[in-house]
Amino acid sequence: MASAAKRLEAVYGTATPQIAFDGVTLVLGGKTIIENLSLGVRPGEFLCIVGASGCGKTTALRLAAGLYQPTSGKVNFDGQPMREPRREIAIVFQDYGKALLPWRTAAGNVSLALEAGGMPSAERPARIEELLRTVGLPGHAGKYPSEMSGGMQQRLQIARCLAQEPKTLLMDEPFGALDAMTRQGLQDEVLSLVAASGATVIFVTHDLDEAIYLGDRVIGLLPHPGRIGIELSVNLPRPRDQLSTREHPEFLRLRRQLFDFIKATEQ
Amino acid sequence: MNRAALLWRVASFAVAAGFVALWQLIASLKLVSPVFLPGPDRAWAALVRGFSSGDLWSKLAGTLEHMAYGWLAASIAGIAIGAIIGSSRRMRTYVAPSLEFLRPLPVSAIIPVAIAMLGLTQAMALFVIAFGAIWPIMLATIHGFAAVEPRLYEVARSLQMSRLAVIFKIALPSASPDILAGMRLSLTVALILSVVCEILAGLDGLGHWVLLSARAFRSADLFAGVILLGLTGYVTSVAMSLAEHRLLAWQAARR
Ligand SMILES: Nc1ncnc2c1ncn2[C@@H]1O[C@H](COP(=O)(O)OP(=O)(O)OP(=O)(O)O)[C@@H](O)[C@H]1O
Ligand SMILES: [Mg+2]
């Protein structure tokens, strides 16, 4: 514990990392999925995780959410050991179709998080409307998830996560199933939402460009077992812009570096 | 779509009318002795007579009451027990084999036991009806609770929802299509057992009416009772379908 704190302090200065993995190993079904992972995420940081399919990205995120407990090592949140999931940590699941309540309307799904947070029912409608507007779903409050497109469902899931007023937002390939245009729009929305709320983000993606475009830092995982293979700081100006950021020489350099890494892991 | 539905409705009425006509034909030609088979005309007359003399109303009310109490008791107990078993994997593995043993047991087998314990009473009827009607509801509830999307439980965990909130906001609504289907099946079981209990215990109801009519060779009255039983089954099942349709409106959106 003390050594981990020191090590993290050396890297990040005195601020306590919001989420800290300290020598985390996870064994599931006799298989080591994650091995000796150490990682700190600063408050307000936007961290992206990339890696080949099956390398343990989702598993790492579930550890950060408290949905898994490490076999050995520790996961800390605000310096406290994480024993179970908590409302301050919201998770946007990859499979939005399964993470929404099909029997509740869009408003009802957002309401679930407000109810869990103990908001009085009189205050909920206004807040729900505000949240749906924030994610670009005004006027869809009465629709059931089954009546919404994939992009809309994913926005709805994000709205529910925002309703938790999370300190940390965990996102697992949230735009994986969406077309390129929807995806770019949502990337910018997430960036402005996060900038407005000051939340810490861990964002898992397959898409290297997306990782660099969004992140302050990008981590590439190596498979079997999952461990950190590359770590890149992204020193690109914010706010990011779909055209100019992606043409920035630094963007292209990072992209090249990350691309070479992924290619090497796949051999 | 609407047109096709209308056509089906018309066709099904035509088939029903055809059966009644056939019945009338057989009765009029006296292919079966009128002592045993009255025509629809005589059955109808008996039905009208039964209602106007007032006796049939109380019989119908009696049967509806037996059915409703038994079914409601079965629903409450079936959902509660099913929820407890279905929401825990350990319970499922331990209890499921015993259920598989009890379930195919014909309810008629427990009737003597119930009579021995409770006598020929309303309580015995309630017990038998509830015991028979509980199975479809309980098994459907177990299935519904076991089939809740695990991801939703994770959503609930990360929202730190209470156990009670998880049951009422996640598990029950998710299992509701199964539960309602089970309740619909049980409705028929409850009607059948109501009649059986009325016949066995001589309780006030259509079962008793049918029995007395048969003994007295009043075949028209007998048929009036049977028709009324059929109508009761039909109407309650239609009412249940309507309730299901309303409660599961969100599923219509999915289809
Ligand atoms: N519950 C489990 N039990 C056993 N093995 C598991 C379990 N969950 C995941 N795994 C294995 O762990 C490895 C990492 O899985 P994970 O889902 O974290 O990968 P991922 O990087 O998110 O992949 P993808 O990009 O395809 O989503 C995979 O090999 C997977 O088969
Ligand atoms: Mg994954």
Coordinates of C-alpha atoms and ligand atoms in Angstrom, one line a residue:
Chain A
M1 CA 0.0 0.0 0.0
A2 CA 2.6 2.5 1.0
S3 CA 4.9 1.5 -1.8
A4 CA 2.1 1.9 -4.3
A5 CA 1.2 5.3 -3.0
K6 CA 4.9 6.3 -3.3
R7 CA 5.2 5.0 -6.8
L8 CA 2.0 6.7 -7.9
E9 CA 3.1 9.9 -6.2
A10 CA 6.3 9.8 -8.2
V11 CA 4.4 9.6 -11.4
Y12 CA 1.5 11.9 -10.7
G13 CA 2.6 14.3 -8.0
T14 CA 0.8 14.6 -4.7
A15 CA -2.8 14.3 -5.9
T16 CA -4.4 11.0 -4.9
P17 CA -5.3 9.1 -8.1
Q18 CA -9.1 8.7 -8.3
I19 CA -8.7 5.2 -9.4
A20 CA -5.6 3.2 -8.6
F21 CA -4.8 -0.4 -9.7
D22 CA -2.0 -1.7 -7.5
G23 CA -0.4 -4.9 -8.8
V24 CA -3.9 -6.3 -9.8
T25 CA -4.1 -9.9 -10.9
L26 CA -7.4 -11.5 -11.8
V27 CA -7.9 -15.2 -12.3
L28 CA -11.3 -16.3 -13.7
G29 CA -12.1 -20.0 -14.3
G30 CA -8.5 -21.0 -13.7
K31 CA -7.2 -18.5 -16.3
T32 CA -5.2 -15.4 -15.6
I33 CA -7.0 -12.7 -17.4
I34 CA -5.2 -9.7 -16.0
E35 CA -1.6 -9.9 -14.5
N36 CA 0.1 -7.5 -12.2
L37 CA -1.6 -4.4 -13.5
S38 CA -0.6 -1.1 -11.9
L39 CA -2.2 2.1 -13.1
G40 CA -3.4 5.4 -11.6
V41 CA -6.0 7.6 -13.1
R42 CA -5.9 11.3 -12.0
P43 CA -9.1 13.1 -11.1
G44 CA -10.5 14.7 -14.3
E45 CA -8.2 12.6 -16.5
F46 CA -9.5 11.1 -19.8
L47 CA -7.8 7.7 -20.1
C48 CA -8.3 5.5 -23.1
I49 CA -7.5 1.8 -23.2
V50 CA -6.9 0.0 -26.5
G51 CA -5.8 -3.5 -27.4
A52 CA -6.6 -6.5 -29.5
S53 CA -9.9 -8.3 -29.0
G54 CA -9.8 -10.5 -25.9
C55 CA -6.8 -8.8 -24.3
G56 CA -8.8 -7.9 -21.1
K57 CA -10.1 -4.4 -21.7
T58 CA -13.6 -5.1 -20.5
T59 CA -12.2 -7.0 -17.6
A60 CA -10.0 -4.1 -16.5
L61 CA -13.0 -1.8 -16.7
R62 CA -15.2 -4.2 -14.6
L63 CA -12.4 -4.2 -12.0
A64 CA -12.5 -0.4 -12.0
A65 CA -16.3 -0.5 -11.6
G66 CA -16.1 -2.9 -8.6
L67 CA -18.0 -5.6 -10.5
Y68 CA -15.0 -7.9 -10.2
Q69 CA -12.7 -8.2 -7.1
P70 CA -9.0 -8.8 -7.9
T71 CA -7.6 -12.2 -7.1
S72 CA -4.5 -10.4 -5.7
G73 CA -3.5 -6.7 -5.6
K74 CA -5.8 -3.8 -4.9
V75 CA -8.1 -1.4 -6.7
N76 CA -8.6 1.9 -4.8
F77 CA -11.1 4.6 -5.4
D78 CA -10.2 8.0 -3.8
G79 CA -7.7 6.2 -1.7
Q80 CA -10.2 3.7 -0.3
P81 CA -10.3 0.0 -1.2
M82 CA -13.1 -0.8 -3.6
R83 CA -15.2 -3.6 -2.3
E84 CA -18.3 -3.2 -4.4
P85 CA -19.8 -1.0 -7.1
R86 CA -20.8 2.5 -6.1
R87 CA -23.0 5.2 -7.5
E88 CA -20.1 7.6 -7.9
I89 CA -18.8 5.3 -10.6
A90 CA -21.0 5.0 -13.6
I91 CA -20.5 2.4 -16.3
V92 CA -21.7 2.6 -19.9
F93 CA -21.9 -1.0 -21.1
Q94 CA -20.9 -2.1 -24.6
D95 CA -24.2 -3.8 -25.2
Y96 CA -26.7 -1.0 -24.7
G97 CA -29.5 -3.2 -25.7
K98 CA -29.1 -5.3 -22.6
A99 CA -28.3 -2.5 -20.2
L100 CA -31.6 -0.6 -20.6
L101 CA -34.9 -1.6 -19.0
P102 CA -37.2 -2.5 -22.0
W103 CA -40.3 -2.0 -19.9
R104 CA -39.4 1.6 -19.0
T105 CA -39.5 4.5 -21.4
A106 CA -36.5 6.7 -22.0
A107 CA -37.6 8.9 -19.1
G108 CA -38.2 5.9 -16.9
N109 CA -34.7 4.6 -17.6
V110 CA -33.1 7.9 -16.6
S111 CA -35.4 8.0 -13.6
L112 CA -34.0 4.7 -12.4
A113 CA -30.7 6.3 -11.5
L114 CA -32.5 9.3 -9.9
E115 CA -34.7 7.0 -7.8
A116 CA -31.6 5.1 -6.7
G117 CA -30.0 8.4 -5.7
G118 CA -33.0 9.2 -3.6
M119 CA -34.2 12.2 -5.5
P120 CA -37.8 13.1 -4.6
S121 CA -40.3 12.3 -7.3
A122 CA -41.4 15.9 -7.7
E123 CA -38.0 16.9 -8.8
R124 CA -37.4 14.1 -11.2
P125 CA -39.3 15.2 -14.3
A126 CA -37.4 18.4 -14.7
R127 CA -34.0 16.7 -14.2
I128 CA -35.0 13.9 -16.6
E129 CA -35.9 16.4 -19.3
E130 CA -32.6 18.3 -18.8
L131 CA -30.6 15.1 -19.0
L132 CA -32.4 13.9 -22.1
R133 CA -31.8 17.3 -23.7
T134 CA -28.1 17.1 -22.7
V135 CA -27.6 13.9 -24.6
G136 CA -29.6 15.1 -27.6
L137 CA -32.8 13.2 -27.0
P138 CA -35.3 15.9 -26.3
G139 CA -38.8 14.9 -27.2
H140 CA -38.1 11.2 -26.9
A141 CA -38.9 10.9 -23.3
G142 CA -42.0 8.7 -23.9
K143 CA -40.3 6.2 -26.2
Y144 CA -39.4 2.7 -25.2
P145 CA -35.8 1.6 -25.9
S146 CA -37.1 -0.8 -28.6
E147 CA -38.5 2.1 -30.5
M148 CA -35.0 3.8 -30.6
S149 CA -32.0 3.4 -32.9
G150 CA -28.7 2.1 -31.6
G151 CA -27.3 5.5 -31.3
M152 CA -30.3 6.8 -29.4
Q153 CA -30.2 3.9 -27.0
Q154 CA -26.5 4.5 -26.3
R155 CA -27.3 8.2 -25.7
L156 CA -30.0 7.1 -23.3
Q157 CA -27.5 4.9 -21.4
I158 CA -25.1 7.8 -21.2
A159 CA -28.0 10.0 -19.9
R160 CA -28.7 7.4 -17.2
C161 CA -25.0 7.4 -16.2
L162 CA -24.9 11.2 -16.1
A163 CA -28.0 11.0 -13.8
Q164 CA -25.8 9.2 -11.3
E165 CA -23.6 12.4 -11.2
P166 CA -20.6 10.2 -11.3
K167 CA -17.1 11.2 -10.3
T168 CA -15.8 8.5 -12.7
L169 CA -17.4 7.5 -16.0
L170 CA -16.3 4.1 -17.4
M171 CA -17.2 3.5 -21.0
D172 CA -16.8 0.2 -22.8
E173 CA -16.6 0.6 -26.5
P174 CA -19.7 2.8 -26.3
F175 CA -19.7 3.7 -30.0
G176 CA -18.5 0.3 -31.3
A177 CA -21.7 -0.5 -33.0
L178 CA -22.5 2.9 -34.5
D179 CA -21.8 4.3 -37.9
A180 CA -19.0 6.8 -38.5
M181 CA -21.0 9.9 -38.5
T182 CA -23.0 9.2 -35.4
R183 CA -19.8 8.1 -33.8
Q184 CA -18.0 11.4 -34.4
G185 CA -20.9 13.4 -33.2
L186 CA -21.1 11.4 -30.0
Q187 CA -17.4 11.7 -29.4
D188 CA -17.7 15.4 -29.4
E189 CA -20.7 15.3 -27.1
V190 CA -18.9 13.1 -24.7
L191 CA -15.9 15.4 -24.6
S192 CA -18.1 18.4 -23.9
L193 CA -20.2 16.6 -21.3
V194 CA -17.0 15.5 -19.5
A195 CA -15.5 18.9 -19.7
A196 CA -18.6 20.4 -18.2
S197 CA -18.9 17.8 -15.3
G198 CA -15.2 17.4 -14.6
A199 CA -15.6 13.6 -14.4
T200 CA -12.7 11.2 -14.7
V201 CA -13.1 8.9 -17.6
I202 CA -11.8 5.5 -18.6
F203 CA -12.8 4.8 -22.1
V204 CA -12.2 1.5 -23.8
T205 CA -12.1 1.3 -27.6
H206 CA -10.9 -0.7 -30.5
D207 CA -10.4 2.4 -32.6
L208 CA -6.9 3.9 -32.2
D209 CA -7.9 7.2 -33.8
E210 CA -10.8 7.5 -31.3
A211 CA -8.5 6.8 -28.4
I212 CA -6.0 9.5 -29.4
Y213 CA -8.8 12.0 -30.3
L214 CA -10.5 11.7 -26.9
G215 CA -7.8 10.9 -24.5
D216 CA -5.2 12.7 -22.3
R217 CA -3.4 9.4 -22.1
V218 CA -3.7 6.1 -24.1
I219 CA -2.8 2.7 -22.7
G220 CA -2.3 -0.3 -25.0
L221 CA -2.9 -3.7 -23.4
L222 CA -1.0 -6.9 -24.3
P223 CA -3.0 -10.1 -24.3
H224 CA -2.7 -13.4 -22.4
P225 CA -2.5 -12.3 -19.7
G226 CA -3.7 -8.7 -19.9
R227 CA -0.9 -6.2 -19.0
I228 CA 0.2 -2.8 -20.1
G229 CA 2.3 -2.8 -23.3
I230 CA 2.5 0.9 -24.1
E231 CA 1.5 4.1 -22.5
L232 CA 1.3 7.4 -24.5
S233 CA 0.6 10.9 -23.3
V234 CA -1.5 12.8 -25.7
N235 CA -0.4 16.4 -25.8
L236 CA -3.0 17.8 -28.2
P237 CA -4.8 21.1 -27.6
R238 CA -8.4 21.1 -26.2
P239 CA -11.1 21.5 -27.2
R240 CA -10.4 18.9 -29.9
D241 CA -11.7 19.3 -33.4
Q242 CA -12.7 16.5 -35.7
L243 CA -10.8 18.0 -38.6
S244 CA -7.8 20.0 -37.2
T245 CA -7.0 17.6 -34.4
R246 CA -6.9 14.6 -36.7
E247 CA -4.5 16.4 -39.0
H248 CA -2.2 17.6 -36.2
P249 CA 1.4 16.2 -36.7
E250 CA 1.3 15.0 -33.0
F251 CA -1.9 13.1 -33.7
L252 CA -0.3 11.4 -36.7
R253 CA 2.8 10.6 -34.8
L254 CA 0.9 9.0 -31.9
R255 CA -1.3 7.1 -34.3
R256 CA 1.7 5.7 -36.0
Q257 CA 3.2 4.6 -32.7
L258 CA 0.0 3.0 -31.5
F259 CA -0.6 1.3 -34.8
D260 CA 2.9 -0.2 -34.8
F261 CA 2.3 -1.5 -31.2
I262 CA -1.0 -3.1 -32.1
K263 CA 0.4 -4.7 -35.2
A264 CA 3.3 -6.1 -33.2
T265 CA 0.8 -7.6 -30.6
E266 CA -1.1 -9.3 -33.3
Q267 CA 1.9 -11.2 -34.6
Chain B
M1 CA -53.5 -6.3 -40.9
N2 CA -56.7 -5.0 -39.4
R3 CA -58.7 -6.4 -42.3
A4 CA -57.1 -9.8 -41.9
A5 CA -57.9 -9.8 -38.2
L6 CA -61.5 -8.9 -39.0
L7 CA -61.7 -11.8 -41.5
W8 CA -60.3 -14.2 -38.9
R9 CA -62.9 -13.0 -36.4
V10 CA -65.7 -13.5 -38.9
A11 CA -64.4 -16.9 -39.8
S12 CA -64.2 -18.1 -36.2
F13 CA -67.8 -16.9 -35.6
A14 CA -68.8 -18.8 -38.7
V15 CA -67.2 -22.0 -37.4
A16 CA -68.9 -21.6 -34.0
A17 CA -72.3 -21.0 -35.7
G18 CA -71.7 -24.1 -37.9
F19 CA -71.2 -26.2 -34.7
V20 CA -74.4 -24.9 -33.2
A21 CA -76.2 -25.7 -36.4
L22 CA -74.8 -29.2 -36.5
W23 CA -75.8 -29.7 -32.9
Q24 CA -79.3 -28.5 -33.7
L25 CA -79.5 -30.8 -36.6
I26 CA -78.4 -33.9 -34.6
A27 CA -80.9 -33.0 -31.9
S28 CA -83.8 -32.3 -34.3
L29 CA -83.2 -35.6 -36.2
K30 CA -83.1 -37.3 -32.8
L31 CA -79.8 -39.0 -33.7
V32 CA -79.2 -39.0 -30.0
S33 CA -82.0 -39.5 -27.5
P34 CA -83.4 -36.1 -26.3
V35 CA -83.1 -37.4 -22.8
F36 CA -79.4 -37.1 -23.1
L37 CA -78.9 -34.4 -25.8
P38 CA -81.2 -31.4 -25.8
G39 CA -81.0 -29.1 -28.9
P40 CA -79.4 -25.6 -28.6
D41 CA -83.0 -24.3 -28.5
R42 CA -83.9 -26.2 -25.3
A43 CA -80.5 -25.5 -23.7
W44 CA -81.0 -21.8 -24.4
A45 CA -84.5 -21.9 -22.9
A46 CA -83.1 -23.6 -19.8
L47 CA -80.4 -21.0 -19.5
V48 CA -82.9 -18.1 -19.7
R49 CA -85.2 -19.9 -17.2
G50 CA -82.3 -20.6 -14.8
F51 CA -81.4 -16.9 -14.8
S52 CA -84.9 -15.5 -14.5
S53 CA -85.8 -17.9 -11.7
G54 CA -82.7 -16.5 -10.0
D55 CA -81.0 -19.8 -9.1
L56 CA -78.4 -19.8 -11.8
W57 CA -77.1 -16.4 -10.8
S58 CA -76.1 -17.6 -7.4
K59 CA -74.6 -20.8 -8.8
L60 CA -72.5 -18.7 -11.2
A61 CA -71.5 -16.3 -8.4
G62 CA -70.5 -19.3 -6.3
T63 CA -68.2 -20.8 -8.9
L64 CA -66.7 -17.4 -9.7
E65 CA -66.0 -16.9 -6.1
H66 CA -64.3 -20.3 -5.6
M67 CA -62.3 -19.7 -8.7
A68 CA -61.2 -16.1 -7.9
Y69 CA -60.2 -16.8 -4.3
G70 CA -58.3 -20.0 -5.2
W71 CA -56.6 -18.2 -8.2
L72 CA -55.7 -15.1 -6.2
A73 CA -54.2 -17.2 -3.4
A74 CA -52.3 -19.3 -5.9
S75 CA -51.0 -16.1 -7.6
I76 CA -49.8 -14.5 -4.5
A77 CA -48.2 -17.6 -3.1
G78 CA -46.9 -18.7 -6.5
I79 CA -45.2 -15.4 -7.3
A80 CA -43.7 -15.1 -3.8
I81 CA -42.3 -18.6 -3.7
G82 CA -41.3 -18.5 -7.3
A83 CA -39.4 -15.2 -6.7
I84 CA -37.5 -16.7 -3.8
I85 CA -36.6 -19.8 -5.7
G86 CA -35.9 -18.1 -9.0
S87 CA -33.7 -15.3 -7.7
S88 CA -31.2 -17.7 -6.1
R89 CA -29.2 -20.2 -8.1
R90 CA -28.6 -22.3 -5.1
M91 CA -32.3 -22.5 -4.3
R92 CA -33.0 -23.5 -7.9
T93 CA -30.5 -26.4 -7.9
Y94 CA -31.7 -27.6 -4.5
V95 CA -35.5 -27.1 -4.9
A96 CA -36.0 -27.8 -8.6
P97 CA -35.8 -31.7 -8.3
S98 CA -38.5 -31.7 -5.6
L99 CA -40.6 -29.4 -7.8
E100 CA -40.2 -31.8 -10.7
F101 CA -41.5 -34.6 -8.5
L102 CA -44.5 -32.6 -7.2
R103 CA -45.5 -30.9 -10.5
P104 CA -46.7 -33.9 -12.6
L105 CA -48.7 -35.2 -9.5
P106 CA -52.3 -35.0 -10.6
V107 CA -54.2 -32.6 -8.3
S108 CA -56.9 -35.2 -8.0
A109 CA -54.4 -37.3 -6.0
I110 CA -54.3 -34.7 -3.2
I111 CA -58.1 -34.2 -3.1
P112 CA -58.7 -37.2 -0.8
V113 CA -55.9 -35.9 1.4
A114 CA -57.4 -32.4 1.5
I115 CA -60.9 -33.9 2.3
A116 CA -59.4 -36.0 5.1
M117 CA -57.7 -33.0 6.6
L118 CA -60.3 -30.3 6.0
G119 CA -63.5 -32.1 5.4
L120 CA -66.1 -31.2 2.7
T121 CA -65.7 -27.5 3.3
Q122 CA -65.0 -24.2 1.5
A123 CA -61.5 -24.3 3.1
M124 CA -60.9 -27.7 1.4
A125 CA -62.0 -26.2 -2.0
L126 CA -59.8 -23.2 -1.6
F127 CA -56.8 -25.4 -0.7
V128 CA -57.3 -27.7 -3.7
I129 CA -57.9 -25.0 -6.2
A130 CA -54.9 -23.0 -5.0
F131 CA -52.7 -26.1 -4.9
G132 CA -53.6 -26.9 -8.4
A133 CA -53.4 -23.4 -9.8
I134 CA -50.1 -22.5 -8.1
W135 CA -47.9 -24.7 -10.4
P136 CA -48.1 -22.8 -13.6
I137 CA -47.7 -19.5 -11.8
M138 CA -44.8 -20.6 -9.6
L139 CA -42.9 -22.4 -12.4
A140 CA -43.4 -19.4 -14.7
T141 CA -42.1 -17.0 -12.0
I142 CA -39.1 -19.2 -11.3
H143 CA -38.3 -19.2 -15.0
G144 CA -38.9 -15.4 -15.3
F145 CA -36.7 -14.6 -12.4
A146 CA -33.9 -16.9 -13.6
A147 CA -34.0 -15.4 -17.0
V148 CA -33.5 -11.8 -16.0
E149 CA -30.7 -10.2 -18.0
P150 CA -27.6 -10.4 -15.8
R151 CA -26.5 -7.0 -17.2
L152 CA -29.5 -5.4 -15.5
Y153 CA -28.4 -6.8 -12.2
E154 CA -25.0 -5.1 -12.8
V155 CA -26.7 -1.9 -13.6
A156 CA -28.6 -2.2 -10.3
R157 CA -25.4 -3.0 -8.4
S158 CA -23.6 0.1 -9.8
L159 CA -26.6 2.2 -8.8
Q160 CA -26.4 0.6 -5.3
M161 CA -30.1 -0.3 -5.4
S162 CA -31.6 -2.0 -2.4
R163 CA -32.6 -5.7 -2.6
L164 CA -36.2 -4.7 -2.4
A165 CA -35.8 -2.1 -5.2
V166 CA -34.0 -4.7 -7.4
I167 CA -36.9 -7.1 -6.9
F168 CA -39.7 -4.6 -7.7
K169 CA -37.9 -2.5 -10.3
I170 CA -35.8 -5.1 -12.2
A171 CA -36.8 -8.7 -11.5
L172 CA -40.6 -8.5 -11.3
P173 CA -41.1 -6.3 -14.4
S174 CA -38.6 -8.4 -16.3
A175 CA -40.4 -11.6 -15.3
S176 CA -43.9 -10.2 -15.8
P177 CA -44.5 -11.6 -19.2
D178 CA -43.8 -15.1 -17.9
I179 CA -45.8 -14.5 -14.7
L180 CA -48.8 -13.3 -16.6
A181 CA -48.7 -16.2 -19.0
G182 CA -48.6 -18.6 -16.0
M183 CA -51.5 -16.8 -14.4
R184 CA -53.5 -17.2 -17.6
L185 CA -52.9 -21.0 -17.6
S186 CA -53.9 -21.1 -13.9
L187 CA -57.2 -19.5 -14.6
T188 CA -58.4 -22.5 -16.5
V189 CA -57.0 -24.9 -13.8
A190 CA -58.8 -22.9 -11.2
L191 CA -62.1 -23.1 -13.0
I192 CA -61.8 -26.9 -13.5
L193 CA -60.9 -27.5 -9.9
S194 CA -63.8 -25.2 -8.7
V195 CA -66.2 -27.4 -10.6
V196 CA -64.6 -30.6 -9.3
C197 CA -64.7 -29.4 -5.7
E198 CA -68.3 -28.3 -6.0
I199 CA -69.3 -31.7 -7.3
L200 CA -67.3 -33.5 -4.6
A201 CA -68.2 -31.4 -1.6
G202 CA -71.7 -30.2 -2.7
L203 CA -70.6 -26.6 -2.5
D204 CA -72.9 -24.0 -4.0
G205 CA -71.8 -23.5 -7.6
L206 CA -72.2 -24.5 -11.2
G207 CA -70.5 -27.8 -10.5
H208 CA -73.3 -28.7 -8.1
W209 CA -75.9 -27.5 -10.5
V210 CA -74.6 -29.7 -13.3
L211 CA -74.4 -32.7 -10.9
L212 CA -78.0 -32.2 -9.7
S213 CA -79.3 -31.7 -13.3
A214 CA -77.6 -34.9 -14.4
R215 CA -79.0 -36.9 -11.6
A216 CA -82.5 -35.7 -12.3
F217 CA -82.1 -36.3 -16.1
R218 CA -82.7 -32.6 -16.7
S219 CA -80.4 -32.6 -19.7
A220 CA -81.4 -29.1 -20.8
D221 CA -80.4 -27.6 -17.4
L222 CA -77.2 -29.7 -17.5
F223 CA -76.3 -28.2 -20.9
A224 CA -77.2 -24.7 -19.7
G225 CA -74.7 -25.2 -16.9
V226 CA -72.0 -26.6 -19.2
I227 CA -72.5 -23.7 -21.6
L228 CA -72.2 -21.2 -18.7
L229 CA -69.0 -22.9 -17.6
G230 CA -67.5 -22.6 -21.1
L231 CA -68.5 -19.0 -21.2
T232 CA -66.9 -18.3 -17.8
G233 CA -63.7 -19.9 -19.0
Y234 CA -63.8 -17.9 -22.2
V235 CA -64.6 -14.5 -20.7
T236 CA -62.1 -14.8 -17.9
S237 CA -59.4 -15.7 -20.3
V238 CA -60.3 -12.8 -22.6
A239 CA -60.2 -10.5 -19.6
M240 CA -56.8 -11.8 -18.7
S241 CA -55.5 -11.3 -22.2
L242 CA -56.7 -7.7 -22.2
A243 CA -55.0 -7.1 -18.9
E244 CA -51.8 -8.7 -20.2
H245 CA -52.0 -6.5 -23.3
R246 CA -52.2 -3.4 -21.2
L247 CA -49.6 -4.4 -18.7
L248 CA -47.2 -5.5 -21.4
A249 CA -47.6 -2.5 -23.8
W250 CA -43.9 -2.2 -23.8
Q251 CA -43.6 -5.6 -25.5
A252 CA -45.8 -4.5 -28.3
A253 CA -43.4 -1.8 -29.1
R254 CA -40.6 -4.4 -29.3
R255 CA -42.5 -6.7 -31.7
Ligands
LIG1 N1 -16.0 -14.7 -16.7 C1 -15.0 -15.2 -17.4 N2 -14.5 -16.4 -17.2 C2 -13.4 -16.8 -17.9 N3 -12.8 -16.1 -18.8 C3 -13.3 -14.9 -19.1 C4 -14.4 -14.3 -18.4 N4 -14.6 -13.1 -18.9 C5 -13.7 -12.9 -19.8 N5 -12.9 -14.0 -20.0 C6 -11.7 -14.1 -20.9 O1 -10.8 -13.0 -20.6 C7 -10.2 -12.5 -21.8 C8 -10.5 -11.0 -21.8 O2 -11.8 -10.7 -22.0 P1 -12.4 -9.2 -22.1 O3 -13.8 -9.3 -22.3 O4 -11.9 -8.4 -21.0 O5 -11.6 -8.8 -23.5 P2 -11.8 -7.5 -24.3 O6 -10.4 -6.9 -24.4 O7 -12.8 -6.6 -23.7 O8 -12.2 -8.0 -25.7 P3 -13.2 -7.3 -26.8 O9 -12.3 -6.3 -27.4 O10 -13.5 -8.5 -27.7 O11 -14.4 -6.8 -26.1 C9 -10.9 -13.2 -22.9 O12 -9.9 -14.2 -23.4 C10 -12.1 -13.9 -22.3 O13 -12.3 -15.1 -23.0
MG2 MG -14.8 -5.9 -24.3

